[in-house]
Coordinates of C-alpha atoms in Angstrom, one line a residue:
M244 CA 38.9 -13.0 -9.8
K245 CA 40.6 -16.4 -9.9
L246 CA 43.9 -16.9 -8.1
T247 CA 44.3 -20.6 -8.9
R248 CA 48.1 -20.6 -9.1
T249 CA 48.5 -18.4 -6.0
N250 CA 46.2 -20.6 -3.9
K251 CA 48.1 -23.7 -4.9
T252 CA 51.4 -22.0 -4.0
I253 CA 49.9 -21.1 -0.6
D254 CA 49.0 -24.7 0.0
D255 CA 52.5 -25.8 -0.9
F256 CA 54.0 -23.1 1.3
E257 CA 52.0 -24.3 4.3
K258 CA 53.0 -27.9 3.8
E259 CA 56.7 -27.1 3.4
I260 CA 56.7 -25.0 6.6
K261 CA 55.2 -28.0 8.5
R262 CA 57.8 -30.4 7.0
L263 CA 60.7 -28.2 7.9
L264 CA 59.5 -27.5 11.5
A265 CA 59.0 -31.3 11.9
K266 CA 62.7 -31.8 10.9
G267 CA 63.7 -29.4 13.7
C268 CA 64.4 -26.3 11.6
A269 CA 64.2 -23.0 13.4
V270 CA 61.1 -21.0 12.7
N271 CA 62.6 -18.1 10.8
R272 CA 64.7 -20.4 8.6
A273 CA 61.8 -22.7 8.0
V274 CA 59.6 -19.9 6.8
S275 CA 62.3 -18.3 4.7
L276 CA 63.3 -21.6 3.0
A277 CA 59.6 -22.5 2.4
Y278 CA 58.9 -19.1 0.9
K279 CA 62.0 -19.3 -1.3
K280 CA 60.7 -22.6 -2.7
Y281 CA 57.1 -21.4 -3.0
P282 CA 57.1 -17.6 -3.5
V283 CA 53.4 -16.8 -3.0
M284 CA 53.6 -13.2 -4.0
K285 CA 55.5 -14.0 -7.2
S286 CA 52.6 -16.3 -8.3
L287 CA 50.3 -13.4 -7.3
H288 CA 52.2 -10.9 -9.4
D289 CA 52.0 -13.1 -12.5
E290 CA 48.3 -13.8 -12.1
V291 CA 47.4 -10.2 -11.2
T292 CA 49.3 -8.8 -14.2
N293 CA 47.6 -11.1 -16.7
Q294 CA 44.1 -10.5 -15.2
A295 CA 44.8 -6.7 -14.9
I296 CA 45.4 -6.6 -18.6
Q297 CA 42.1 -8.4 -19.2
E298 CA 40.3 -5.9 -16.9
M299 CA 41.8 -2.9 -18.7
S300 CA 40.6 -4.3 -21.9
R301 CA 37.2 -5.0 -20.5
G302 CA 37.0 -1.5 -19.1
C303 CA 37.7 0.1 -22.4
G304 CA 35.2 -2.1 -24.2
G305 CA 38.0 -4.0 -26.1
K306 CA 38.6 -0.9 -28.2
L307 CA 42.4 -0.8 -27.6
P308 CA 45.0 -3.5 -28.4
V309 CA 46.5 -5.6 -25.7
A310 CA 49.9 -4.1 -26.4
V311 CA 48.6 -0.8 -24.9
F312 CA 48.1 -2.4 -21.5
H313 CA 51.4 -4.1 -20.8
S314 CA 53.3 -0.9 -19.9
A315 CA 50.4 0.6 -18.1
V316 CA 49.8 -2.3 -15.7
N317 CA 53.0 -1.7 -13.7
K318 CA 52.7 2.1 -13.4
A319 CA 52.1 3.4 -9.9
W320 CA 48.7 4.9 -9.2
A321 CA 48.2 4.9 -5.4
G322 CA 49.4 7.6 -3.0
D323 CA 52.3 5.6 -1.8
G324 CA 53.9 5.6 -5.2
F325 CA 54.3 1.8 -5.4
T326 CA 54.2 0.0 -8.7
L327 CA 52.7 -3.4 -8.7
S328 CA 56.2 -5.0 -8.6
K329 CA 57.2 -2.9 -5.6
R330 CA 53.9 -3.7 -3.8
I331 CA 54.5 -7.4 -4.4
T332 CA 58.1 -7.1 -3.1
K333 CA 56.8 -5.4 0.0
G334 CA 54.1 -8.0 0.2
S335 CA 56.7 -10.8 0.1
N336 CA 58.6 -9.4 3.1
A337 CA 55.3 -8.9 4.9
V338 CA 54.1 -12.4 4.4
V339 CA 57.4 -14.0 5.6
S340 CA 57.5 -11.7 8.6
L341 CA 53.8 -12.3 9.4
V342 CA 54.0 -16.1 9.1
A343 CA 57.2 -16.4 11.2
K344 CA 55.8 -14.1 13.9
T345 CA 52.5 -16.0 14.1
I346 CA 54.2 -19.4 14.5
K347 CA 56.7 -18.1 17.1
E348 CA 53.9 -16.6 19.1
A349 CA 52.1 -19.9 19.0
I350 CA 55.2 -21.8 20.2
K351 CA 55.8 -19.3 22.9
R352 CA 52.2 -19.7 24.0
N353 CA 52.5 -23.4 24.0
D354 CA 55.6 -23.3 26.1
T355 CA 53.8 -21.1 28.6
I356 CA 50.9 -23.6 28.8
E357 CA 53.2 -26.5 29.4
E358 CA 55.2 -24.6 32.0
T359 CA 52.0 -23.5 33.8
A360 CA 50.4 -26.9 33.7
L361 CA 53.4 -28.9 35.0
S362 CA 54.4 -26.3 37.6
L363 CA 51.0 -26.9 39.3
F364 CA 52.4 -30.2 40.5
D365 CA 55.2 -28.4 42.2
G366 CA 52.8 -25.9 43.7
Y367 CA 50.7 -28.7 45.2
G368 CA 53.8 -30.7 46.1
A369 CA 55.0 -32.9 43.3
K370 CA 57.2 -35.0 45.6
K371 CA 54.3 -35.6 47.9
L372 CA 50.9 -37.2 47.6
L373 CA 48.2 -34.7 47.0
P374 CA 45.7 -34.6 49.9
T375 CA 42.3 -35.8 48.7
E376 CA 40.7 -32.5 49.7
N377 CA 43.1 -30.6 47.4
I378 CA 42.5 -32.6 44.3
P379 CA 39.3 -30.7 43.1
A380 CA 41.1 -27.3 43.5
F381 CA 44.1 -28.6 41.7
M382 CA 42.1 -30.0 38.8
Q383 CA 40.2 -26.8 38.4
E384 CA 43.5 -24.8 38.2
L385 CA 44.8 -27.4 35.8
V386 CA 41.8 -27.1 33.5
D387 CA 41.9 -23.3 33.7
C388 CA 45.5 -23.1 32.4
F389 CA 44.4 -24.7 29.1
P390 CA 42.7 -22.8 26.3
L391 CA 39.8 -25.2 26.0
K392 CA 38.4 -23.8 22.7
E393 CA 41.7 -24.3 20.8
Y394 CA 42.7 -27.5 22.6
G395 CA 39.4 -29.2 21.9
K396 CA 37.3 -29.0 25.1
S397 CA 35.7 -32.5 25.1
E398 CA 38.9 -34.3 24.3
L399 CA 41.0 -32.4 26.9
L400 CA 38.4 -32.9 29.7
K401 CA 38.4 -36.6 28.9
Q402 CA 42.2 -36.7 29.2
L403 CA 42.2 -34.8 32.4
S404 CA 39.5 -37.0 34.0
I405 CA 42.0 -39.8 33.7
V406 CA 44.5 -37.6 35.4
E407 CA 42.1 -37.0 38.3
S408 CA 41.4 -40.8 38.7
R409 CA 45.2 -41.4 38.9
L410 CA 45.6 -38.8 41.6
K411 CA 42.7 -40.3 43.6
R412 CA 44.6 -43.5 43.9
H413 CA 46.8 -41.6 46.3
T414 CA 50.0 -43.5 45.3
A415 CA 53.4 -42.3 44.1
G416 CA 52.9 -44.2 40.9
G417 CA 49.5 -42.6 40.4
L418 CA 51.0 -39.1 40.9
K419 CA 53.8 -39.9 38.4
A420 CA 51.3 -41.3 35.9
A421 CA 49.1 -38.2 36.3
Y422 CA 52.2 -36.0 35.6
E423 CA 53.0 -37.9 32.4
L424 CA 49.3 -37.8 31.3
V425 CA 49.3 -34.0 31.7
K426 CA 52.5 -33.8 29.6
D427 CA 50.8 -35.9 26.9
A428 CA 47.8 -33.7 27.0
V429 CA 49.9 -30.6 26.6
M430 CA 51.9 -32.0 23.7
S431 CA 48.9 -33.2 21.7
G432 CA 47.1 -29.9 22.3
N433 CA 50.2 -27.9 21.4
D434 CA 50.5 -29.8 18.1
R435 CA 46.9 -28.8 17.3
L436 CA 47.6 -25.2 18.3
L437 CA 50.8 -25.0 16.2
N438 CA 49.1 -26.5 13.2
K439 CA 46.3 -24.1 13.6
A440 CA 48.7 -21.2 13.8
I441 CA 50.5 -22.3 10.6
Y442 CA 47.1 -22.6 8.9
T443 CA 46.0 -19.2 10.1
A444 CA 49.2 -17.5 9.0
T445 CA 49.4 -19.2 5.6
Q446 CA 45.9 -20.0 4.6
E447 CA 43.9 -17.2 6.2
R448 CA 46.2 -14.2 6.6
T449 CA 48.4 -14.7 3.5
R450 CA 45.4 -15.6 1.3
Y451 CA 43.6 -12.5 2.6
Y452 CA 46.6 -10.3 2.0
A453 CA 47.0 -11.7 -1.6
R454 CA 43.3 -11.2 -2.4
R455 CA 43.3 -7.7 -1.1
I456 CA 46.2 -6.7 -3.4
A457 CA 44.6 -8.6 -6.3
R458 CA 41.1 -7.1 -5.9
T459 CA 42.4 -3.6 -5.5
E460 CA 44.7 -3.8 -8.5
L461 CA 42.1 -5.4 -10.8
A462 CA 39.5 -2.8 -9.8
R463 CA 42.0 0.0 -10.7
A464 CA 42.9 -1.7 -14.0
Y465 CA 39.2 -1.8 -15.0
H466 CA 38.8 1.9 -14.3
D467 CA 42.0 2.7 -16.2
G468 CA 40.4 1.1 -19.2
F469 CA 37.0 2.7 -18.5
M470 CA 38.6 6.2 -18.4
A471 CA 40.5 5.5 -21.7
Q472 CA 37.2 4.6 -23.4
W473 CA 35.3 7.7 -22.3
A474 CA 37.9 10.4 -21.8
D475 CA 37.8 11.6 -25.4
D476 CA 34.1 10.9 -26.0
N477 CA 32.5 14.3 -26.4
D478 CA 29.0 13.0 -25.7
C479 CA 30.1 11.9 -22.3
I480 CA 30.4 15.0 -20.1
A481 CA 30.6 13.5 -16.6
F482 CA 30.7 10.3 -14.5
K483 CA 28.3 9.0 -11.9
W484 CA 29.9 7.5 -8.8
T485 CA 28.1 4.2 -8.0
L486 CA 28.4 2.1 -4.8
S487 CA 29.0 -1.6 -5.1
S488 CA 26.0 -3.8 -4.2
K489 CA 28.3 -5.4 -1.6
H490 CA 29.3 -2.1 0.0
P491 CA 29.8 -3.3 3.6
F492 CA 29.7 -0.2 5.7
C493 CA 29.5 3.6 5.5
D494 CA 32.6 5.4 4.4
I495 CA 33.7 8.3 2.2
C496 CA 32.4 6.4 -0.8
D497 CA 28.8 7.0 0.4
L498 CA 29.5 10.7 0.3
Y499 CA 30.9 10.5 -3.2
A500 CA 27.9 8.6 -4.4
E501 CA 25.3 10.8 -2.8
A502 CA 26.6 14.3 -2.3
D503 CA 26.4 17.1 -5.0
L504 CA 30.0 18.4 -5.0
Y505 CA 30.0 20.0 -8.4
G506 CA 26.5 21.3 -8.9
M507 CA 25.8 18.7 -11.6
G508 CA 23.8 16.3 -9.5
K509 CA 24.2 13.9 -6.7
G510 CA 27.3 11.7 -7.1
I511 CA 28.2 13.3 -10.4
F512 CA 31.7 14.5 -11.2
P513 CA 33.2 16.3 -14.2
K514 CA 35.4 13.9 -16.1
N515 CA 38.6 15.5 -14.9
K516 CA 37.5 15.7 -11.2
V517 CA 36.8 12.1 -10.3
P518 CA 38.4 11.1 -7.0
V519 CA 41.1 8.4 -7.1
L520 CA 39.7 4.9 -7.5
P521 CA 39.8 2.5 -5.7
V522 CA 39.5 4.7 -2.6
H523 CA 40.6 2.0 -0.3
P524 CA 41.5 -1.8 -0.3
H525 CA 38.6 -3.9 -1.4
C526 CA 36.8 -0.8 -2.8
M527 CA 34.4 -2.0 -5.5
C528 CA 32.7 1.3 -6.3
H529 CA 32.5 2.0 -10.1
L530 CA 31.7 4.8 -12.5
R531 CA 28.9 5.2 -15.0
P532 CA 29.2 7.6 -18.0
V533 CA 26.8 10.5 -17.9
I534 CA 25.7 11.5 -21.5
Q535 CA 24.9 15.0 -22.4
G536 CA 21.1 15.6 -21.9
S537 CA 20.9 12.8 -19.2
D538 CA 18.1 13.1 -16.7
L539 CA 20.7 12.6 -14.0
L540 CA 22.1 16.0 -14.6
T541 CA 20.9 19.1 -12.8
S542 CA 23.4 21.2 -14.8
E543 CA 25.8 20.4 -17.6
K544 CA 28.3 23.0 -16.4
P545 CA 30.2 22.1 -13.3
K546 CA 30.4 24.6 -10.4
P547 CA 32.7 23.4 -7.6
R548 CA 30.8 23.3 -4.3
I549 CA 32.9 20.8 -2.4
E550 CA 32.5 22.2 1.1
R551 CA 28.9 23.2 0.8
G552 CA 27.9 20.0 -1.0
G553 CA 29.7 17.8 1.6
R554 CA 28.1 19.7 4.5
E555 CA 24.6 19.3 3.0
W556 CA 25.2 15.6 2.8
F557 CA 26.5 15.3 6.4
D558 CA 23.5 17.4 7.7
D559 CA 21.2 14.7 6.4
Q560 CA 23.1 11.8 8.1
S561 CA 22.9 10.3 11.6
T562 CA 25.5 11.1 14.2
M563 CA 26.8 7.6 13.9
T564 CA 27.2 7.9 10.1
R565 CA 29.0 11.2 10.5
Q566 CA 31.3 9.7 13.1
D567 CA 32.0 6.7 10.9
I568 CA 33.5 9.1 8.3
L569 CA 34.8 12.0 10.4
G570 CA 35.6 10.2 13.7
I571 CA 34.1 11.2 17.0
Y572 CA 36.4 14.3 17.5
G573 CA 36.4 15.1 13.8
E574 CA 32.6 15.2 13.8
K575 CA 32.6 17.7 16.6
A576 CA 35.3 19.8 14.9
V577 CA 33.3 19.9 11.6
R578 CA 30.2 21.0 13.5
S579 CA 32.3 23.8 15.0
G580 CA 33.3 25.0 11.6
V581 CA 36.4 23.0 10.5
S582 CA 36.2 21.9 6.9
W583 CA 35.0 18.3 6.5
T584 CA 37.7 17.8 3.9
K585 CA 40.3 18.1 6.7
K586 CA 38.7 15.4 8.8
A587 CA 37.0 12.9 6.5
R588 CA 38.7 9.5 6.5
G589 CA 39.8 8.4 3.0
Y590 CA 39.4 11.9 1.5
S591 CA 42.6 13.0 -0.3
G592 CA 41.4 15.8 -2.7
K593 CA 43.3 14.1 -5.5
F594 CA 41.9 13.2 -8.8
F595 CA 41.9 10.0 -10.9
K596 CA 44.7 10.0 -13.5
G597 CA 44.5 7.1 -15.9
R598 CA 47.6 5.0 -16.6
L599 CA 46.6 4.5 -20.3
K600 CA 48.1 7.1 -22.5
P601 CA 45.5 8.4 -25.0
I602 CA 46.1 7.3 -28.6
A603 CA 47.1 10.3 -30.8
D604 CA 44.4 11.4 -33.3
S605 CA 47.0 11.2 -36.1
L606 CA 47.3 7.4 -35.5
K607 CA 43.7 6.5 -35.2
P608 CA 42.9 6.2 -39.0
F609 CA 45.8 3.7 -39.3
I610 CA 44.7 1.3 -36.5
K611 CA 43.5 -2.0 -38.0
D612 CA 42.8 -5.1 -36.0
G613 CA 44.6 -3.7 -33.0
S614 CA 47.8 -2.8 -34.8
I615 CA 49.5 -0.3 -37.1
N616 CA 51.4 -1.1 -40.2
I617 CA 54.4 1.1 -40.3
E618 CA 54.2 1.3 -44.1
D619 CA 50.9 3.1 -43.9
I620 CA 52.1 5.8 -41.5
A621 CA 55.4 6.3 -43.4
K622 CA 53.6 7.5 -46.5
R623 CA 52.8 11.1 -47.3
H624 CA 49.0 11.2 -48.0
D625 CA 47.1 13.7 -50.1
G626 CA 47.2 17.2 -48.7
E627 CA 49.8 16.3 -46.1
T628 CA 53.0 18.3 -45.5
E629 CA 56.3 16.7 -44.7
E630 CA 56.0 18.3 -41.2
S631 CA 52.7 16.5 -40.6
V632 CA 54.3 13.2 -41.6
C633 CA 57.2 13.7 -39.2
S634 CA 54.7 14.7 -36.4
R635 CA 52.8 11.4 -37.0
V636 CA 56.1 9.5 -36.8
W637 CA 56.8 10.9 -33.4
D638 CA 53.3 10.1 -32.3
Y639 CA 53.9 6.6 -33.4
I640 CA 57.2 6.3 -31.5
D641 CA 55.5 7.5 -28.4
S642 CA 52.6 5.0 -28.8
P643 CA 52.2 1.4 -27.6
Y644 CA 52.2 0.3 -31.3
F645 CA 55.9 1.1 -31.6
T646 CA 58.0 -2.1 -31.1
R647 CA 60.5 -1.4 -28.4
E648 CA 63.0 -4.2 -29.0
F649 CA 65.7 -5.2 -31.4
T650 CA 65.1 -7.5 -34.3
P651 CA 66.8 -10.9 -34.0
R652 CA 69.5 -9.9 -36.5
Q653 CA 70.9 -7.0 -34.4
G654 CA 73.6 -9.4 -33.4
I655 CA 75.4 -9.1 -36.7
H656 CA 76.5 -5.6 -35.6
I657 CA 77.7 -6.7 -32.1
K658 CA 81.2 -8.0 -31.7
G659 CA 81.2 -11.3 -29.9
D660 CA 77.6 -12.2 -30.8
R661 CA 77.1 -15.5 -32.4
L662 CA 75.8 -13.8 -35.6
Y663 CA 78.8 -11.4 -35.9
S664 CA 81.5 -12.3 -38.4
K665 CA 84.6 -10.2 -39.0
A666 CA 84.8 -11.6 -42.5
N667 CA 81.5 -9.8 -43.4
K668 CA 83.1 -6.4 -42.7
K669 CA 80.0 -5.1 -40.8
S670 CA 80.2 -2.0 -38.7
Y671 CA 79.8 -3.0 -35.1
Y672 CA 79.3 -2.1 -31.4
L673 CA 81.9 -3.4 -29.0
N674 CA 79.5 -4.9 -26.5
A675 CA 75.7 -5.6 -26.3
S676 CA 75.8 -3.8 -23.0
D677 CA 76.8 -0.6 -24.9
I678 CA 73.4 -0.4 -26.5
P679 CA 70.7 -1.4 -24.0
I680 CA 67.2 -0.9 -25.5
S681 CA 66.3 1.6 -22.7
E682 CA 69.2 3.9 -23.8
V683 CA 68.5 3.4 -27.5
L684 CA 64.9 4.5 -27.0
K685 CA 66.2 7.7 -25.3
W686 CA 68.5 8.3 -28.3
V687 CA 65.7 7.7 -30.7
R688 CA 63.5 10.3 -29.0
Q689 CA 66.3 12.8 -29.3
G690 CA 67.1 11.8 -32.9
T691 CA 66.1 13.0 -36.3
V692 CA 63.3 11.6 -38.5
R693 CA 64.8 10.9 -42.0
T694 CA 62.6 11.5 -45.0
T695 CA 62.8 10.8 -48.8
N696 CA 62.7 13.4 -51.6
K697 CA 58.9 12.9 -51.7
G698 CA 58.5 13.9 -48.0
E699 CA 57.8 10.4 -46.8
W700 CA 59.5 8.7 -43.9
N701 CA 62.2 6.3 -44.9
K702 CA 61.7 4.4 -41.6
R703 CA 65.0 5.6 -40.2
I704 CA 65.9 7.7 -37.2
T705 CA 69.5 9.0 -37.0
V706 CA 70.8 9.2 -33.5
T707 CA 73.8 10.4 -31.5
H708 CA 75.4 8.5 -28.6
P709 CA 78.4 10.6 -27.3
D710 CA 79.2 8.2 -24.5
V711 CA 79.2 5.1 -26.6
C712 CA 81.8 4.4 -29.2
A713 CA 81.0 2.3 -32.2
I714 CA 83.2 1.0 -35.0
L715 CA 82.7 1.8 -38.7
V716 CA 84.2 -0.7 -41.1
N717 CA 85.1 0.1 -44.7
K718 CA 83.7 -2.7 -46.8
E719 CA 86.5 -2.5 -49.4
T720 CA 89.6 -2.0 -47.2
G721 CA 88.4 -3.3 -43.9
E722 CA 89.7 -0.1 -42.3
E723 CA 88.1 0.7 -38.9
T724 CA 87.3 4.1 -37.5
K725 CA 85.4 5.2 -34.4
T726 CA 82.0 6.9 -34.5
F727 CA 79.4 8.2 -32.1
F728 CA 76.5 8.2 -34.6
S729 CA 74.1 5.5 -35.7
T730 CA 71.0 4.9 -37.8
V731 CA 68.1 3.1 -36.3
H732 CA 66.0 1.3 -38.8
V733 CA 62.4 0.9 -37.7
S734 CA 60.1 -2.0 -38.9
N735 CA 57.0 -3.8 -37.7
K736 CA 59.2 -6.4 -36.2
G737 CA 61.4 -4.1 -34.2
L738 CA 64.6 -1.9 -34.4
H739 CA 67.9 -2.5 -36.2
M740 CA 70.7 -0.2 -35.2
V741 CA 73.8 0.4 -37.4
P742 CA 76.8 2.6 -36.8
R743 CA 77.1 5.5 -39.4
K744 CA 79.4 8.3 -40.2
G745 CA 78.8 11.6 -38.4
R746 CA 77.1 14.1 -40.7
K747 CA 74.8 17.0 -40.3
S748 CA 71.2 16.1 -39.9

């Protein structure tokens, strides 16, 4: 996982915050302006989207065209219902809030340190000379009010030793000099604390937040591809849950990998009963296909035994392991008879549903080099009925091979477009906004496949749009009439939509 652009944006974000704060900009405004200039999560979105497409392709063994993945990447998959775009938007707000909060807390802490340190002079009598016997106690209190670790212990103690020597002079000038030295120590230390706070907020927390989203989304993308590769493979009858070699601590994933929940063997799930993956942020567990006849199988026919299989696994674990997954009180409840599925952290009972829609069998013979030539699927082949041709056309329209955009020449039928010319007497739509591609696709799905006398598709879909008025132009007279019907011409390059007369389908 490489987040080169995101990391560069984070670096620039940090520098811009420092620059704006140095100019006297308020914290909230500085962070907001810096983020507007260097939107970290926008960079993350672009990088994760591109890498997720690659991971989907890797997961399915490169057997599907890249076009298949684009629409799938931004579909929601987690329990919160967030798409990648929504998760990134939420992340943007979280980053701005987190960074501003961290910096303000540091400034508040700095003010407290300064106030405490300087008020000590008042407590010991700033307008008087400190009695020699009071200096050691004063110095100890002064040292104690500084966070030595963050301030730099050796450097601070060196500065404060000079303060002590000034006080021991037992003069008004010495007291004043000591006071100023403490102020200098506070300010230099506060600068370090503030810079560290900015670094922590931008470089550590923001980078961690970005990596967590990226790692989780890429893991999910890979498994979407993996499922697409094996879902229709009849030789593969199950999946084996496998822990990552970097699995850091015991959680529900250990149970999934080691318990026999379906009577097929430890960690083995029927293909339609796999728990949602990833289970949690940073989850790097993965699946392995289990082929019919594999030695891993104790049975090829699944028999759900969720409660029993889980309890058998828990019975073999230490109390600490059980508590890691069930919690202290949950572990006691399960021992008293409560279902482990009610107490296990991270267990949802939901199953993995891939975001990649399976390719229809009717289209598979026509896929060549990752694409489909529309001319091939439009033909009526030996032994086919007209109905089977139309069915294949609908499969094509629902597939990722169908081009969901207008061809460049659509503008000749849109009044006001640079390609439109009244002199050409072309039928037209009043505005481009009347025919957004999202609406056109809905009309297409409700339209009618047009065929030739030979029963072949003529690559046209007739549609109705009752809420959108188009204008028919008579080529001979130029007479204009309203219509609520169109023909959508389909090609490998895209769609071309033309108003038509209303007639029965």
